[in-house]
Coordinates of C-alpha atoms and ligand atoms in Angstrom, one line a residue:
M269 CA 3.6 34.3 -16.1
K270 CA 4.3 38.0 -15.6
A271 CA 7.5 37.1 -13.7
F272 CA 8.7 35.0 -16.6
V273 CA 8.0 37.8 -19.2
L274 CA 9.9 40.3 -17.0
I275 CA 12.9 37.9 -16.5
A276 CA 13.0 37.0 -20.2
A277 CA 12.9 40.7 -21.1
L278 CA 15.8 41.4 -18.7
G279 CA 17.7 38.5 -20.2
L280 CA 18.4 37.1 -16.8
P281 CA 20.2 33.7 -16.6
S282 CA 18.1 30.5 -16.6
A283 CA 18.5 29.9 -12.8
A284 CA 16.5 33.0 -12.2
F285 CA 14.0 31.9 -14.8
A286 CA 13.6 28.6 -12.8
V287 CA 12.0 30.5 -9.9
D288 CA 8.8 30.5 -11.8
K289 CA 9.2 27.4 -13.8
L290 CA 5.6 26.4 -14.1
S291 CA 4.2 29.7 -15.2
G292 CA 7.2 29.9 -17.5
G293 CA 6.0 26.6 -19.0
E294 CA 2.6 27.9 -19.4
A295 CA 3.8 31.0 -21.2
L296 CA 6.0 28.9 -23.5
Y297 CA 3.0 26.7 -24.2
Q298 CA 0.9 29.6 -25.2
K299 CA 3.6 30.9 -27.5
H300 CA 4.9 27.8 -29.1
C301 CA 2.3 25.0 -28.7
Q302 CA -1.2 26.4 -28.4
D303 CA -1.8 26.8 -32.1
C304 CA -1.6 23.1 -32.7
H305 CA -2.4 21.6 -29.2
G306 CA -5.3 23.9 -28.4
V307 CA -6.2 26.5 -25.9
D308 CA -6.0 25.2 -22.3
R309 CA -4.2 22.0 -23.7
L310 CA -7.5 20.6 -25.0
G311 CA -5.9 19.5 -28.3
A312 CA -6.6 20.7 -31.8
M313 CA -4.6 19.5 -34.8
G314 CA -2.2 18.0 -32.3
P315 CA -3.2 15.8 -29.3
A316 CA -4.4 17.1 -26.0
L317 CA -1.6 17.6 -23.4
F318 CA -2.7 16.6 -20.0
P319 CA -1.1 14.0 -17.7
E320 CA -4.0 11.6 -18.5
N321 CA -3.2 11.8 -22.3
L322 CA 0.5 11.5 -21.7
S323 CA 0.5 8.6 -19.2
R324 CA 2.2 6.3 -21.8
L325 CA 5.0 8.7 -22.5
R326 CA 7.9 9.2 -20.0
K327 CA 8.9 12.7 -19.2
N328 CA 12.4 12.3 -20.7
K329 CA 10.9 11.0 -23.9
A330 CA 8.5 13.9 -24.0
A331 CA 11.5 16.3 -23.8
K332 CA 13.0 14.4 -26.7
V333 CA 9.9 14.8 -28.8
I334 CA 9.8 18.6 -28.1
A335 CA 13.5 18.8 -29.0
N336 CA 13.6 16.6 -32.1
G337 CA 10.0 16.6 -33.3
R338 CA 8.0 13.4 -34.1
I339 CA 8.4 11.6 -37.3
A340 CA 5.4 11.0 -39.5
T341 CA 3.5 13.8 -37.7
Q342 CA 3.4 17.5 -38.0
M343 CA 5.3 17.9 -34.7
P344 CA 8.4 20.1 -35.5
S345 CA 11.7 20.1 -33.8
F346 CA 12.2 22.9 -31.2
K347 CA 15.8 22.4 -30.3
A348 CA 16.9 25.5 -32.4
T349 CA 14.2 27.7 -30.7
L350 CA 14.1 26.5 -27.1
S351 CA 16.8 25.9 -24.5
S352 CA 16.9 22.6 -22.6
Q353 CA 15.6 24.4 -19.5
Q354 CA 12.7 25.8 -21.5
I355 CA 11.9 22.4 -22.8
D356 CA 12.0 21.0 -19.2
S357 CA 9.7 23.7 -18.1
L358 CA 7.3 22.9 -20.9
V359 CA 7.4 19.2 -20.0
D360 CA 6.6 20.1 -16.3
Y361 CA 3.7 22.2 -17.5
V362 CA 2.1 19.6 -19.7
Y363 CA 2.5 16.9 -17.0
T364 CA 0.7 19.2 -14.4
P365 CA -3.0 18.2 -13.9
A366 CA -5.5 20.8 -15.1
K367 CA -6.8 22.9 -12.2
T368 CA -10.3 21.7 -12.8
V369 CA -11.3 18.5 -14.7
P370 CA -11.6 19.8 -18.3
S371 CA -15.1 19.8 -19.7
W372 CA -16.2 18.6 -23.1
T373 CA -19.8 19.4 -23.5
I374 CA -22.4 18.2 -26.0
E375 CA -21.9 21.6 -27.7
D376 CA -18.2 21.0 -28.0
I377 CA -19.0 17.6 -29.5
V378 CA -21.4 19.1 -32.0
A379 CA -19.0 21.9 -32.9
S380 CA -16.1 19.4 -33.5
R381 CA -18.0 17.4 -36.1
I382 CA -16.4 17.4 -39.6
E383 CA -18.3 16.0 -42.5
H384 CA -15.7 15.1 -45.2
F385 CA -18.2 13.5 -47.7
D386 CA -21.9 13.4 -48.1
Q387 CA -22.5 9.7 -47.6
S388 CA -25.9 9.7 -49.4
K389 CA -24.0 10.6 -52.7
L390 CA -21.6 7.7 -52.4
P391 CA -22.2 4.4 -54.3
N392 CA -23.6 1.5 -52.2
E393 CA -21.3 -1.2 -53.6
P394 CA -17.7 -1.8 -53.0
Q395 CA -15.5 0.1 -55.5
F396 CA -13.0 -2.7 -55.6
D397 CA -13.0 -6.4 -56.4
A398 CA -12.7 -8.5 -53.2
D399 CA -15.0 -10.4 -50.8
P400 CA -16.3 -7.6 -48.6
M401 CA -16.6 -10.0 -45.7
N402 CA -13.1 -11.2 -45.8
L403 CA -11.4 -7.9 -45.6
F404 CA -9.0 -6.8 -42.9
I405 CA -8.4 -3.4 -41.5
V406 CA -4.8 -3.3 -40.2
V407 CA -4.0 -0.4 -37.9
E408 CA -0.4 0.9 -38.4
L409 CA 0.7 2.9 -35.4
G410 CA 4.0 3.9 -36.9
D411 CA 2.7 6.7 -39.1
H412 CA -0.9 6.8 -37.8
S413 CA -2.4 5.0 -40.9
A414 CA -4.5 2.0 -41.7
T415 CA -4.4 -0.5 -44.5
L416 CA -7.5 -2.2 -46.1
L417 CA -6.3 -5.7 -46.9
N418 CA -7.8 -8.3 -49.2
G419 CA -8.2 -11.4 -47.0
D420 CA -8.0 -13.8 -50.0
T421 CA -5.1 -12.4 -52.0
F422 CA -3.4 -10.6 -49.0
E423 CA -2.9 -7.6 -51.3
P424 CA -3.4 -4.1 -49.8
I425 CA -6.4 -2.4 -51.4
T426 CA -5.7 1.0 -50.0
R427 CA -3.9 2.8 -47.2
F428 CA -5.2 5.9 -45.5
K429 CA -4.3 8.3 -42.7
T430 CA -6.0 7.9 -39.3
R431 CA -6.2 10.2 -36.3
F432 CA -3.1 10.2 -34.0
A433 CA -2.8 7.2 -31.7
L434 CA -5.8 5.0 -32.3
H435 CA -6.6 2.6 -29.4
G436 CA -8.9 -0.4 -29.0
G437 CA -10.3 -2.4 -31.9
P438 CA -12.0 -0.5 -34.6
K439 CA -15.6 -1.6 -34.8
Y440 CA -17.6 -2.5 -38.0
S441 CA -21.2 -1.8 -38.9
P442 CA -23.2 -5.1 -38.9
D443 CA -23.1 -5.2 -42.8
G444 CA -19.3 -4.6 -42.8
R445 CA -19.6 -1.4 -44.9
F446 CA -18.4 1.1 -42.3
V447 CA -15.6 0.9 -39.8
Y448 CA -15.4 3.2 -36.7
F449 CA -12.1 4.2 -35.1
A450 CA -11.4 5.8 -31.7
S451 CA -8.2 7.7 -31.0
R452 CA -6.9 8.2 -27.5
D453 CA -7.6 11.9 -28.0
G454 CA -11.3 11.4 -28.4
W455 CA -11.7 11.5 -32.2
I456 CA -14.2 9.1 -33.6
S457 CA -13.9 8.5 -37.4
K458 CA -16.4 6.8 -39.6
Y459 CA -14.7 5.2 -42.7
D460 CA -16.7 4.0 -45.6
I461 CA -14.9 0.8 -46.7
Y462 CA -16.9 0.4 -49.9
N463 CA -15.8 3.9 -51.1
M464 CA -12.5 4.0 -49.2
K465 CA -13.2 7.4 -47.6
T466 CA -13.4 8.8 -44.1
V467 CA -16.9 10.3 -44.3
V468 CA -17.4 12.0 -40.9
E469 CA -15.5 12.6 -37.7
V470 CA -16.4 14.0 -34.3
R471 CA -14.5 14.5 -31.1
A472 CA -16.4 12.8 -28.3
G473 CA -14.0 13.4 -25.4
I474 CA -10.5 14.6 -24.5
N475 CA -9.0 11.3 -23.4
T476 CA -11.0 8.3 -24.8
R477 CA -10.7 4.6 -24.1
N478 CA -12.7 2.9 -26.9
L479 CA -16.0 2.7 -28.6
A480 CA -18.6 0.0 -29.3
I481 CA -21.3 -0.2 -31.9
S482 CA -24.9 -1.5 -31.3
S483 CA -25.9 -4.7 -33.0
D484 CA -28.4 -2.9 -35.2
G485 CA -25.6 -0.5 -36.2
K486 CA -27.6 2.5 -35.2
Y487 CA -25.6 3.7 -32.2
A488 CA -22.0 4.1 -31.1
I489 CA -21.0 4.5 -27.4
V490 CA -17.7 6.1 -26.5
G491 CA -16.1 5.7 -23.1
N492 CA -13.9 8.6 -21.8
Y493 CA -11.3 9.0 -19.0
L494 CA -11.5 12.8 -19.6
P495 CA -14.0 14.1 -18.9
H496 CA -15.7 11.4 -16.8
S497 CA -18.3 10.7 -19.5
A498 CA -19.9 8.2 -21.9
V499 CA -21.3 9.5 -25.1
I500 CA -23.9 7.9 -27.4
L501 CA -23.7 8.9 -31.0
D502 CA -26.0 8.4 -33.9
T503 CA -23.9 6.4 -36.4
T504 CA -25.5 7.9 -39.5
D505 CA -23.7 11.2 -39.0
L506 CA -21.9 10.8 -35.6
S507 CA -24.1 13.5 -34.1
P508 CA -24.4 13.1 -30.3
I509 CA -27.7 11.8 -28.9
K510 CA -26.8 11.6 -25.2
L511 CA -23.9 12.7 -23.0
I512 CA -23.8 10.7 -19.8
A513 CA -21.9 12.3 -16.9
V514 CA -20.5 9.2 -15.2
A515 CA -21.0 9.0 -11.4
D516 CA -22.0 6.3 -9.0
K517 CA -25.3 6.5 -7.1
N518 CA -23.7 8.6 -4.4
G519 CA -22.4 11.1 -7.0
K520 CA -18.7 10.1 -7.0
T521 CA -17.5 10.6 -10.6
S522 CA -15.5 8.0 -12.5
R523 CA -13.5 7.4 -15.5
V524 CA -14.8 4.9 -18.0
S525 CA -12.4 2.0 -18.5
A526 CA -14.1 0.6 -21.5
V527 CA -17.5 0.1 -23.3
Y528 CA -18.8 -3.0 -24.9
N529 CA -21.7 -4.2 -27.0
A530 CA -23.6 -7.2 -25.7
P531 CA -25.5 -8.4 -28.8
P532 CA -28.1 -10.9 -27.3
R533 CA -29.0 -8.3 -24.6
T534 CA -29.2 -5.4 -27.1
S535 CA -27.4 -3.3 -24.6
F536 CA -24.1 -1.6 -24.0
I537 CA -22.0 -2.6 -21.0
V538 CA -19.9 0.2 -19.4
A539 CA -16.8 -0.7 -17.2
L540 CA -16.1 2.0 -14.6
K541 CA -12.6 2.6 -13.2
D542 CA -13.1 4.6 -10.0
V543 CA -16.4 3.3 -8.6
K544 CA -17.7 -0.1 -7.7
E545 CA -20.3 -0.3 -10.3
V546 CA -20.8 -1.8 -13.8
W547 CA -23.5 -0.3 -16.0
E548 CA -25.8 -1.9 -18.5
I549 CA -27.4 0.5 -21.0
P550 CA -30.2 -1.0 -23.2
Y551 CA -30.3 0.6 -26.6
S552 CA -33.3 -1.1 -28.2
D553 CA -36.2 1.3 -28.6
N554 CA -38.6 -0.3 -26.2
G555 CA -41.0 2.5 -26.0
G556 CA -39.9 3.5 -22.5
E557 CA -39.8 7.1 -21.5
E558 CA -36.1 7.4 -21.0
R559 CA -33.8 6.6 -23.9
F560 CA -30.6 4.7 -22.9
P561 CA -31.6 4.2 -19.3
I562 CA -28.7 3.1 -16.9
K563 CA -29.0 -0.2 -15.0
R564 CA -26.4 -0.1 -12.2
I565 CA -24.8 -3.3 -10.9
T566 CA -22.9 -2.8 -7.7
T567 CA -19.7 -4.8 -7.5
E568 CA -17.5 -5.9 -4.6
D569 CA -14.4 -4.4 -6.2
F570 CA -13.3 -2.0 -8.8
L571 CA -13.4 -3.9 -12.1
D572 CA -11.8 -2.4 -15.2
D573 CA -11.0 -5.3 -17.6
F574 CA -13.8 -7.6 -18.7
F575 CA -14.5 -10.8 -20.6
F576 CA -18.0 -11.9 -21.5
D577 CA -19.1 -15.5 -22.0
P578 CA -20.4 -16.1 -25.6
Q579 CA -24.0 -15.9 -24.4
Y580 CA -23.4 -12.5 -22.7
I581 CA -25.0 -13.8 -19.5
N582 CA -21.9 -13.6 -17.3
L583 CA -19.0 -11.2 -17.4
I584 CA -15.7 -11.9 -15.7
G585 CA -14.1 -8.8 -14.4
A586 CA -10.7 -8.0 -12.8
S587 CA -9.2 -4.9 -11.5
R588 CA -5.6 -4.2 -12.5
D589 CA -4.3 -4.7 -9.0
N590 CA -6.4 -7.6 -7.7
K591 CA -5.5 -11.2 -8.2
N592 CA -9.1 -12.6 -8.3
G593 CA -11.6 -12.4 -11.1
Q594 CA -15.2 -11.9 -10.3
V595 CA -18.0 -13.6 -12.3
I596 CA -21.0 -11.4 -12.5
N597 CA -24.3 -12.7 -13.8
L598 CA -25.8 -9.8 -15.8
D599 CA -29.4 -11.2 -15.6
I600 CA -29.5 -11.2 -11.8
G601 CA -27.0 -8.3 -11.4
K602 CA -24.9 -10.2 -8.8
K603 CA -21.5 -11.9 -8.4
I604 CA -21.9 -15.6 -8.7
A605 CA -18.3 -16.8 -8.4
T606 CA -14.7 -15.8 -7.8
V607 CA -12.0 -17.1 -10.1
P608 CA -8.6 -17.3 -8.3
M609 CA -6.1 -15.9 -10.8
N610 CA -2.5 -15.0 -10.2
G611 CA -0.7 -12.1 -11.8
M612 CA -2.5 -9.7 -14.0
P613 CA -4.8 -11.5 -16.5
H614 CA -5.6 -9.5 -19.6
L615 CA -9.3 -10.5 -19.7
G616 CA -10.1 -8.3 -22.6
S617 CA -7.9 -10.6 -24.8
G618 CA -9.6 -13.7 -23.6
I619 CA -11.1 -16.3 -25.9
T620 CA -13.2 -19.4 -25.5
W621 CA -13.3 -22.9 -27.0
D622 CA -14.6 -26.4 -26.3
Y623 CA -12.3 -28.7 -24.4
Q624 CA -13.3 -32.2 -23.3
G625 CA -17.0 -31.4 -23.7
K626 CA -16.8 -28.2 -21.7
Q627 CA -16.5 -24.6 -22.6
V628 CA -13.2 -23.1 -21.4
F629 CA -11.9 -19.6 -21.3
A630 CA -8.2 -18.7 -21.8
T631 CA -6.5 -15.5 -21.0
P632 CA -2.9 -14.2 -21.3
D633 CA -1.2 -12.4 -18.4
I634 CA 0.4 -9.0 -18.8
K635 CA 2.6 -9.4 -15.7
D636 CA 3.8 -13.1 -15.8
G637 CA 4.5 -15.6 -18.5
R638 CA 1.4 -17.7 -18.3
V639 CA -1.9 -18.5 -20.0
T640 CA -4.7 -19.3 -17.6
I641 CA -7.4 -21.8 -18.7
I642 CA -10.7 -21.7 -16.8
D643 CA -13.7 -24.0 -16.9
M644 CA -16.7 -21.9 -17.5
E645 CA -19.1 -24.1 -15.6
S646 CA -17.2 -24.5 -12.4
W647 CA -15.2 -21.3 -12.8
K648 CA -12.1 -23.3 -11.7
V649 CA -8.7 -22.8 -13.2
I650 CA -7.9 -26.1 -15.0
K651 CA -4.5 -25.3 -16.2
E652 CA -1.8 -22.6 -16.2
I653 CA 0.4 -22.9 -19.3
K654 CA 3.9 -21.5 -18.8
T655 CA 5.0 -19.1 -21.5
D656 CA 8.3 -17.3 -22.3
G657 CA 7.0 -14.0 -20.9
P658 CA 4.0 -11.8 -20.3
G659 CA 1.5 -11.8 -23.2
F660 CA -1.0 -9.2 -24.5
F661 CA -3.1 -10.8 -27.2
M662 CA -4.6 -14.2 -27.7
R663 CA -6.5 -15.5 -30.8
S664 CA -8.0 -18.5 -32.4
H665 CA -10.9 -19.4 -34.8
S666 CA -13.6 -22.1 -34.6
N667 CA -12.0 -23.8 -37.6
S668 CA -8.5 -23.9 -36.1
P669 CA -7.1 -26.5 -33.7
Y670 CA -4.7 -23.9 -32.4
A671 CA -4.7 -20.8 -30.2
W672 CA -1.9 -18.2 -30.7
V673 CA -0.5 -16.1 -27.8
D674 CA 2.2 -13.5 -28.0
V675 CA 5.1 -12.8 -25.6
F676 CA 4.7 -9.1 -25.7
F677 CA 7.0 -8.0 -22.9
G678 CA 10.6 -8.9 -21.9
P679 CA 13.6 -10.4 -23.6
H680 CA 11.4 -12.9 -25.6
K681 CA 9.0 -10.3 -27.1
D682 CA 9.9 -11.6 -30.5
R683 CA 8.3 -15.0 -29.8
V684 CA 4.7 -16.3 -30.3
H685 CA 3.4 -19.6 -28.9
I686 CA 0.9 -21.8 -30.6
I687 CA -1.2 -23.9 -28.2
D688 CA -3.1 -27.1 -29.2
K689 CA -6.7 -26.5 -28.0
A690 CA -7.2 -30.2 -27.5
T691 CA -4.2 -30.9 -25.3
L692 CA -3.6 -27.4 -23.8
E693 CA 0.1 -27.8 -24.6
I694 CA 2.4 -25.4 -26.5
V695 CA 3.1 -27.2 -29.8
K696 CA 5.3 -24.6 -31.5
T697 CA 7.0 -21.4 -30.7
I698 CA 7.9 -19.1 -33.6
T699 CA 10.3 -16.1 -33.9
P700 CA 9.2 -14.4 -37.1
A701 CA 11.6 -11.5 -36.8
P702 CA 14.4 -12.0 -34.2
G703 CA 14.7 -8.9 -31.9
K704 CA 11.4 -7.4 -33.0
T705 CA 8.1 -7.6 -31.1
A706 CA 5.7 -10.1 -32.7
A707 CA 2.1 -9.7 -31.5
H708 CA -1.6 -9.8 -32.2
V709 CA -2.9 -12.6 -34.5
E710 CA -6.1 -12.5 -36.5
F711 CA -7.6 -15.2 -38.7
T712 CA -9.2 -15.1 -42.1
K713 CA -12.9 -15.6 -42.4
D714 CA -12.6 -19.3 -42.9
G715 CA -9.8 -19.7 -40.3
K716 CA -7.4 -21.1 -42.8
Y717 CA -4.8 -18.4 -42.4
A718 CA -3.4 -16.5 -39.4
L719 CA -2.0 -13.0 -39.7
L720 CA 0.6 -11.8 -37.2
S721 CA 2.1 -8.3 -36.7
I722 CA 5.8 -7.5 -36.5
W723 CA 5.2 -4.5 -34.3
D724 CA 8.0 -2.3 -35.6
N725 CA 8.5 0.7 -37.8
D726 CA 10.3 -1.6 -40.2
G727 CA 7.6 -4.2 -39.6
A728 CA 5.2 -6.4 -41.5
V729 CA 2.1 -8.5 -41.3
V730 CA 3.1 -12.1 -41.7
V731 CA 0.6 -14.6 -43.1
Y732 CA 0.7 -18.2 -41.9
D733 CA -1.1 -21.3 -43.1
A734 CA -3.1 -21.9 -39.9
M735 CA -2.8 -25.7 -40.2
T736 CA 0.8 -26.3 -41.3
L737 CA 1.9 -23.2 -39.4
K738 CA 4.2 -22.4 -42.3
E739 CA 4.8 -18.8 -43.4
I740 CA 3.0 -17.9 -46.7
K741 CA 3.7 -14.2 -47.2
R742 CA 5.2 -11.1 -45.5
I743 CA 3.5 -7.7 -46.2
P744 CA 5.7 -4.7 -45.2
M745 CA 3.9 -2.3 -42.8
N746 CA 4.8 0.5 -40.4
K747 CA 4.4 -0.7 -36.9
P748 CA 1.2 -2.7 -37.5
S749 CA -0.7 -3.3 -34.3
G750 CA -4.2 -4.9 -34.4
K751 CA -5.8 -6.3 -37.5
Y752 CA -9.5 -7.0 -37.8
N753 CA -11.4 -9.3 -40.1
V754 CA -14.8 -8.1 -41.1
Y755 CA -16.5 -11.5 -40.9
N756 CA -15.0 -12.6 -37.6
K757 CA -15.8 -9.3 -36.0
T758 CA -19.3 -8.8 -37.2
K759 CA -20.2 -12.5 -36.5
Y760 CA -18.6 -12.4 -33.1
E761 CA -16.4 -15.4 -33.9
R762 CA -15.4 -17.1 -30.6
G763 CA -11.7 -17.0 -31.2
T764 CA -11.5 -13.2 -31.6
S765 CA -11.9 -10.2 -29.4
H766 CA -15.2 -8.3 -29.4
Ligands
DHE901 FE1 -5.2 -1.8 -25.2 C1 -7.9 -3.1 -26.8 C2 -7.1 -1.4 -22.4 C3 -2.5 -0.6 -23.5 C4 -3.3 -2.0 -28.0 N1 -7.1 -2.2 -24.7 C5 -8.1 -2.8 -25.5 C6 -9.3 -2.8 -24.8 C7 -9.1 -2.4 -23.6 C8 -7.7 -2.0 -23.5 C9 -10.1 -2.2 -22.4 C10 -10.6 -3.4 -25.4 C11 -11.3 -2.3 -26.1 C12 -11.7 -2.5 -27.5 O1 -11.0 -3.2 -28.3 O2 -12.7 -1.8 -27.9 N2 -4.8 -1.2 -23.2 C13 -5.8 -1.1 -22.3 C14 -5.2 -0.7 -21.0 O3 -5.8 -0.5 -19.9 C15 -3.7 -0.5 -21.2 C16 -3.0 -1.6 -20.5 C17 -3.1 0.8 -20.7 C18 -3.6 2.0 -21.5 O4 -2.9 3.0 -21.5 O5 -4.7 2.0 -22.1 C19 -3.6 -0.8 -22.8 N3 -3.2 -1.4 -25.6 C20 -2.3 -0.9 -24.8 C21 -1.0 -0.8 -25.4 O6 0.1 -0.3 -24.9 C22 -1.1 -1.3 -26.8 C23 -0.3 -2.6 -26.9 C24 -0.6 -0.3 -27.9 C25 -1.6 0.8 -28.1 O7 -2.1 0.9 -29.2 O8 -1.8 1.7 -27.3 C26 -2.6 -1.6 -26.9 N4 -5.5 -2.5 -27.0 C27 -4.6 -2.5 -28.0 C28 -5.2 -3.1 -29.2 C29 -6.5 -3.4 -28.9 C30 -6.7 -3.0 -27.5 C31 -4.5 -3.3 -30.6 C32 -7.5 -4.1 -29.7 C33 -7.3 -5.6 -29.6 C34 -8.3 -6.4 -30.4 O9 -7.8 -7.3 -31.0 O10 -9.5 -6.2 -30.4

């Protein structure tokens, strides 16, 4: 750093400056970025800047963001202040791993808490006229907002700002009054739907995967990549109850891939990325000494993407680089079957339905154009349906004869296939907005309408009659990603993700 200051003071050309590029980046960071992105890159008003947080942004794009700013955020343009070498040097610095894994202690979590409203003073009834169980939250990634949508009239009720870069499905309280969001930067926000207000927020990690809510609505669990931790929060005020440093039985630490609620088991399930274990954490107050004890299940492989059967007895897990799925029986804590799967199934988006008297499970594939259908008794693949490209999300509803799957990647990203659940054939392929990604479907409470995102800044949510497959309405939105129906989510409807 000293070398840089000296070189800058002497006004030496940039080649000389390059000799200490990294420390130059650090100095530039402290001067221009630290106020918003935090001391030691931990994040503040702006997101944390570590390679883990930036893994979805290419270096050349990061340089463009620094030069031009980022629309719909407070990130300004630095092209008038910094030379392109200085921008490159900053990019190098933020893509350099921290010297030690950054810590985020329970004290940090407590200190981060922001109470926006005193919940006890807010009315207990919806302050709008709509069926509270047939509402949708639509996440709009384009300008980091969300829309509360009436699921009967398809009219937006309100639109509000969210934290930067939400990921994973927001989760509802069991009565549907509150919705909890997780951002990739670790912020957990509790939004009171009835009063249309964000009531409290807390930062539970530096780089977070997702959150899950217990069936009694009392607890939230948050899974983090950075630090290697899982955090249990009291949902009343988002105060932390327990911080679990994640490590296997030999002490090897691990990132958390994702956390899930398993309603019939009254427990959380924790998927671990770097160690061969899956955890079950019971949350019911059973009078035992330890609250939230960890039950470890040893696995044969690293498993980071899961699907659960509707009874939550078995989970199907796959690692991102292995072709086979493993079926693990949670009651006995052992693998009971291997499912031969090609490509890269996106198990988290899997859904189930009944087919010829059997329960089947269907998953899209994020590498190849196929949907795999698996018999959940024999764990055999009964069909692979060829699609127009790799897909990300799949959806249906118990009242609908169809399952919808997008073609998220490749030249046909603007297409969505509709599969007949009785014949396992594609019966229709739609292109709602040629050239623009069409993805993620969610049904209304009664399954009569399907809502689809045009995943673009100049995008929309398109409403279809789920029987005739005809378009009913187009609601303009800014890069809508997922949409979540209160009833389907809180009742764990089979056709939706959990
Ligand atoms: Fe997701 C859910 C993992 C990239 C949008 N994603 C999930 C879940 C997991 C997961 C484990 C289920 C958690 C939940 O809902 O609580 N996602 C991953 C990845 O590992 C991956 C491939 C790489 C990564 O960087 O995380 C990944 N996901 C993406 C995207 O690029 C998407 C398309 C855009 C974005 O927002 O980042 C994306 N993921 C989503 C959405 C859900 C989701 C919209 C919720 C789906 C639902 O319907 O419930």
